[in-house]
Each structure stands twice: as C-alpha cells, then as structure tokens.
Amino acid sequence: MLGILLGAPALYALYFGTTRGIAPDEGYKTFLAGPAAFIPIAIYLVVAIVLAVRPRTSRLGAGLLMGLGIFTLLGGGLCVGYLAQMRGEV
C-alpha cells in the first residue's frame, strides 16, 4: 500500500525534477534532448523491479510498479485534457 501511495507522486517528482531545462527552447539541443525524458522512468522501473524481486521488499516493489501504472494513467488523462482545451482555443 505504501508503494502505491508514494510511487506515483515520487515518480512525478523525479520526472519533473530531473527533466527541467531539456526543452529545445531552453537551449538544450543535444541528441539526448528527446530520450532524456525517459531516463527517470527507466531508473524508477529498475529500482521497482529490484525491490519487487527481493522477498523482503517485494510488497513495496509491487506497489511502486502499480504506482507506475497510476503515473501513466494520470499523465495520459492530463495530456488529453490539456489537448482538448487547446482544440477549443484554436
């Protein structure tokens, strides 16, 4: 349960904390500008899998993996909602 409650907010904090300043309009124009957005998710996924495999921390790891699903659903919903608002303005 703790992994689910902390997983999605921790992933949002990790994601937005580490990807600040990689937008092309902020001067970050390397070949990693696009893939850099997936690095925090990959790190989170590796940590969650390692915790899920170990018997002692398997429940926390499973909760973190569920938190990744919640992150994806909430992020997709926010994106679709934002795009729907933009469509009305154009």
XYZ file of N, CA and C in Angstrom:
270
model
N 0.825 -1.198 0.000
C 0.000 0.000 0.000
C 0.870 1.262 0.000
N 1.950 1.227 0.764
C 2.836 2.379 0.831
C 3.460 2.680 -0.524
N 3.803 1.637 -1.260
C 4.395 1.829 -2.579
C 3.433 2.494 -3.548
N 2.159 2.138 -3.467
C 1.166 2.744 -4.347
C 0.976 4.221 -3.995
N 0.881 4.519 -2.691
C 0.650 5.900 -2.261
C 1.841 6.806 -2.535
N 3.038 6.262 -2.447
C 4.226 7.081 -2.653
C 4.804 6.946 -4.055
N 4.436 5.903 -4.770
C 5.031 5.624 -6.069
C 4.759 6.679 -7.122
N 3.500 6.975 -7.355
C 3.154 7.950 -8.403
C 3.649 9.356 -8.061
N 3.434 9.861 -6.838
C 3.978 11.200 -6.536
C 5.507 11.246 -6.598
N 6.155 10.180 -6.157
C 7.620 10.147 -6.227
C 8.088 10.147 -7.676
N 7.376 9.442 -8.536
C 7.756 9.409 -9.940
C 7.537 10.765 -10.600
N 6.438 11.443 -10.268
C 6.230 12.790 -10.796
C 7.325 13.731 -10.309
N 7.691 13.649 -9.034
C 8.760 14.497 -8.504
C 10.091 14.182 -9.182
N 10.385 12.908 -9.355
C 11.618 12.511 -10.029
C 11.615 12.976 -11.477
N 10.500 12.776 -12.136
C 10.401 13.115 -13.553
C 10.552 14.614 -13.788
N 9.769 15.411 -13.071
C 9.816 16.853 -13.292
C 11.061 17.485 -12.689
N 11.627 16.867 -11.668
C 12.850 17.394 -11.076
C 14.085 17.163 -11.924
N 14.105 16.079 -12.673
C 15.301 15.760 -13.449
C 15.205 16.185 -14.906
N 14.027 16.509 -15.398
C 13.896 16.887 -16.806
C 13.745 18.392 -16.997
N 13.952 19.149 -15.952
C 13.853 20.602 -16.072
C 14.970 21.108 -16.978
N 14.628 21.921 -17.928
C 15.617 22.560 -18.780
C 16.041 21.762 -19.999
N 15.322 20.690 -20.358
C 15.736 19.930 -21.544
C 14.921 20.303 -22.771
N 14.022 21.257 -22.613
C 13.215 21.675 -23.757
C 14.090 22.373 -24.787
N 13.804 22.186 -26.070
C 14.624 22.817 -27.106
C 14.661 24.342 -27.017
N 13.582 24.941 -26.548
C 13.572 26.399 -26.465
C 14.391 26.935 -25.290
N 14.904 26.048 -24.446
C 15.747 26.472 -23.329
C 17.226 26.263 -23.624
N 17.555 25.972 -24.852
C 18.950 25.885 -25.251
C 19.582 24.516 -25.134
N 18.872 23.516 -24.696
C 19.424 22.175 -24.549
C 19.195 21.434 -25.859
N 20.163 21.482 -26.738
C 19.977 20.922 -28.074
C 21.003 19.834 -28.363
N 20.993 18.785 -27.592
C 21.879 17.656 -27.854
C 21.025 16.498 -28.355
N 21.683 15.417 -28.730
C 20.951 14.247 -29.210
C 20.156 13.570 -28.093
N 20.428 13.916 -26.839
C 19.701 13.319 -25.719
C 18.457 14.113 -25.322
N 18.150 15.177 -26.033
C 17.024 16.015 -25.636
C 15.711 15.234 -25.609
N 15.478 14.359 -26.556
C 14.259 13.547 -26.556
C 14.328 12.371 -25.608
N 15.355 11.508 -25.723
C 15.451 10.346 -24.837
C 15.649 10.693 -23.363
N 16.143 11.879 -23.056
C 16.376 12.249 -21.660
C 15.084 12.242 -20.845
N 13.961 12.399 -21.504
C 12.685 12.380 -20.797
C 12.346 10.990 -20.259
N 12.943 9.952 -20.832
C 12.635 8.587 -20.404
C 13.611 8.037 -19.379
N 14.712 8.724 -19.137
C 15.720 8.240 -18.195
C 15.166 8.132 -16.771
N 14.448 9.146 -16.231
C 13.905 8.998 -14.870
C 12.927 7.827 -14.748
N 12.130 7.591 -15.765
C 11.180 6.476 -15.723
C 11.934 5.154 -15.734
N 12.999 5.064 -16.518
C 13.798 3.842 -16.565
C 14.461 3.568 -15.215
N 14.981 4.601 -14.574
C 15.601 4.436 -13.260
C 14.566 3.964 -12.246
N 13.409 4.583 -12.248
C 12.329 4.197 -11.339
C 11.925 2.744 -11.576
N 11.811 2.356 -12.838
C 11.413 0.997 -13.180
C 12.444 -0.015 -12.699
N 13.720 0.278 -12.877
C 14.770 -0.633 -12.416
C 14.724 -0.784 -10.898
N 14.584 0.321 -10.179
C 14.514 0.257 -8.715
C 13.288 -0.532 -8.272
N 12.136 -0.294 -8.898
C 10.911 -1.002 -8.526
C 11.034 -2.498 -8.794
N 11.648 -2.883 -9.904
C 11.803 -4.304 -10.211
C 12.755 -4.966 -9.225
N 13.858 -4.287 -8.904
C 14.806 -4.849 -7.931
C 14.124 -5.049 -6.579
N 13.342 -4.076 -6.151
C 12.630 -4.219 -4.880
C 11.558 -5.305 -4.949
N 10.904 -5.457 -6.083
C 9.855 -6.469 -6.221
C 10.429 -7.884 -6.233
N 11.642 -8.043 -6.721
C 12.255 -9.374 -6.807
C 12.736 -9.856 -5.443
N 13.199 -8.951 -4.618
C 13.686 -9.337 -3.288
C 12.498 -9.663 -2.384
N 12.508 -10.822 -1.740
C 11.356 -11.215 -0.908
C 11.050 -10.237 0.227
N 12.074 -9.657 0.801
C 11.866 -8.774 1.935
C 11.154 -7.474 1.545
N 11.383 -6.992 0.342
C 10.801 -5.726 -0.104
C 9.839 -5.906 -1.281
N 9.341 -7.108 -1.443
C 8.504 -7.390 -2.625
C 7.197 -6.597 -2.627
N 6.613 -6.385 -1.469
C 5.355 -5.630 -1.444
C 5.569 -4.169 -1.812
N 6.655 -3.580 -1.337
C 6.969 -2.197 -1.701
C 7.258 -2.098 -3.193
N 8.026 -3.032 -3.726
C 8.332 -3.031 -5.155
C 7.091 -3.197 -6.006
N 6.188 -4.079 -5.576
C 4.938 -4.261 -6.319
C 4.097 -2.989 -6.275
N 4.075 -2.327 -5.144
C 3.348 -1.065 -5.036
C 3.948 0.015 -5.918
N 5.270 0.045 -6.006
C 5.919 1.020 -6.880
C 5.590 0.738 -8.339
N 5.520 -0.520 -8.702
C 5.143 -0.855 -10.083
C 3.699 -0.448 -10.369
N 2.818 -0.610 -9.385
C 1.449 -0.140 -9.557
C 1.408 1.387 -9.644
N 2.287 2.042 -8.901
C 2.393 3.491 -8.967
C 2.799 3.969 -10.352
N 3.617 3.164 -11.044
C 3.988 3.498 -12.420
C 2.763 3.468 -13.330
N 1.878 2.521 -13.098
C 0.632 2.470 -13.869
C -0.251 3.672 -13.590
N -0.329 4.073 -12.332
C -1.121 5.248 -11.971
C -0.520 6.495 -12.600
N 0.813 6.590 -12.581
C 1.516 7.710 -13.216
C 1.145 7.800 -14.694
N 1.127 6.663 -15.368
C 0.813 6.635 -16.794
C -0.639 7.048 -17.043
N -1.565 6.518 -16.258
C -2.979 6.866 -16.435
C -3.242 8.341 -16.146
N -2.687 8.846 -15.039
C -2.902 10.256 -14.710
C -2.241 11.168 -15.732
N -1.026 10.829 -16.143
C -0.334 11.646 -17.143
C -1.072 11.667 -18.462
N -1.583 10.526 -18.884
C -2.351 10.470 -20.125
C -3.638 11.269 -20.026
N -4.308 11.181 -18.890
C -5.534 11.946 -18.691
C -5.287 13.445 -18.684
N -4.206 13.860 -18.022
C -3.863 15.283 -18.010
C -3.506 15.776 -19.404
N -2.783 14.963 -20.151
C -2.387 15.342 -21.506
C -3.611 15.477 -22.410
N -4.503 14.512 -22.357
C -5.705 14.563 -23.189
C -6.574 15.752 -22.791
N -6.696 16.013 -21.501
C -7.471 17.160 -21.062
C -6.881 18.470 -21.530
N -5.581 18.579 -21.476
C -4.910 19.797 -21.931
C -5.075 19.966 -23.436
N -4.937 18.891 -24.185
C -5.103 18.966 -25.635
C -6.545 19.298 -26.012
N -7.507 18.796 -25.250
C -8.906 19.114 -25.535
C -9.176 20.597 -25.304
N -8.545 21.183 -24.302
C -8.716 22.619 -24.073
C -8.071 23.434 -25.184
N -6.921 22.978 -25.652
C -6.234 23.702 -26.728
C -7.040 23.662 -28.017
N -7.719 22.567 -28.271
C -8.501 22.443 -29.500
C -9.603 23.501 -29.557
N -10.172 23.808 -28.428
C -11.221 24.813 -28.379
C -10.714 26.220 -28.599
N -9.444 26.463 -28.344
C -8.873 27.795 -28.499
C -8.381 28.063 -29.907
N -8.106 27.040 -30.664
C -7.512 27.234 -31.992
C -8.522 27.554 -33.012
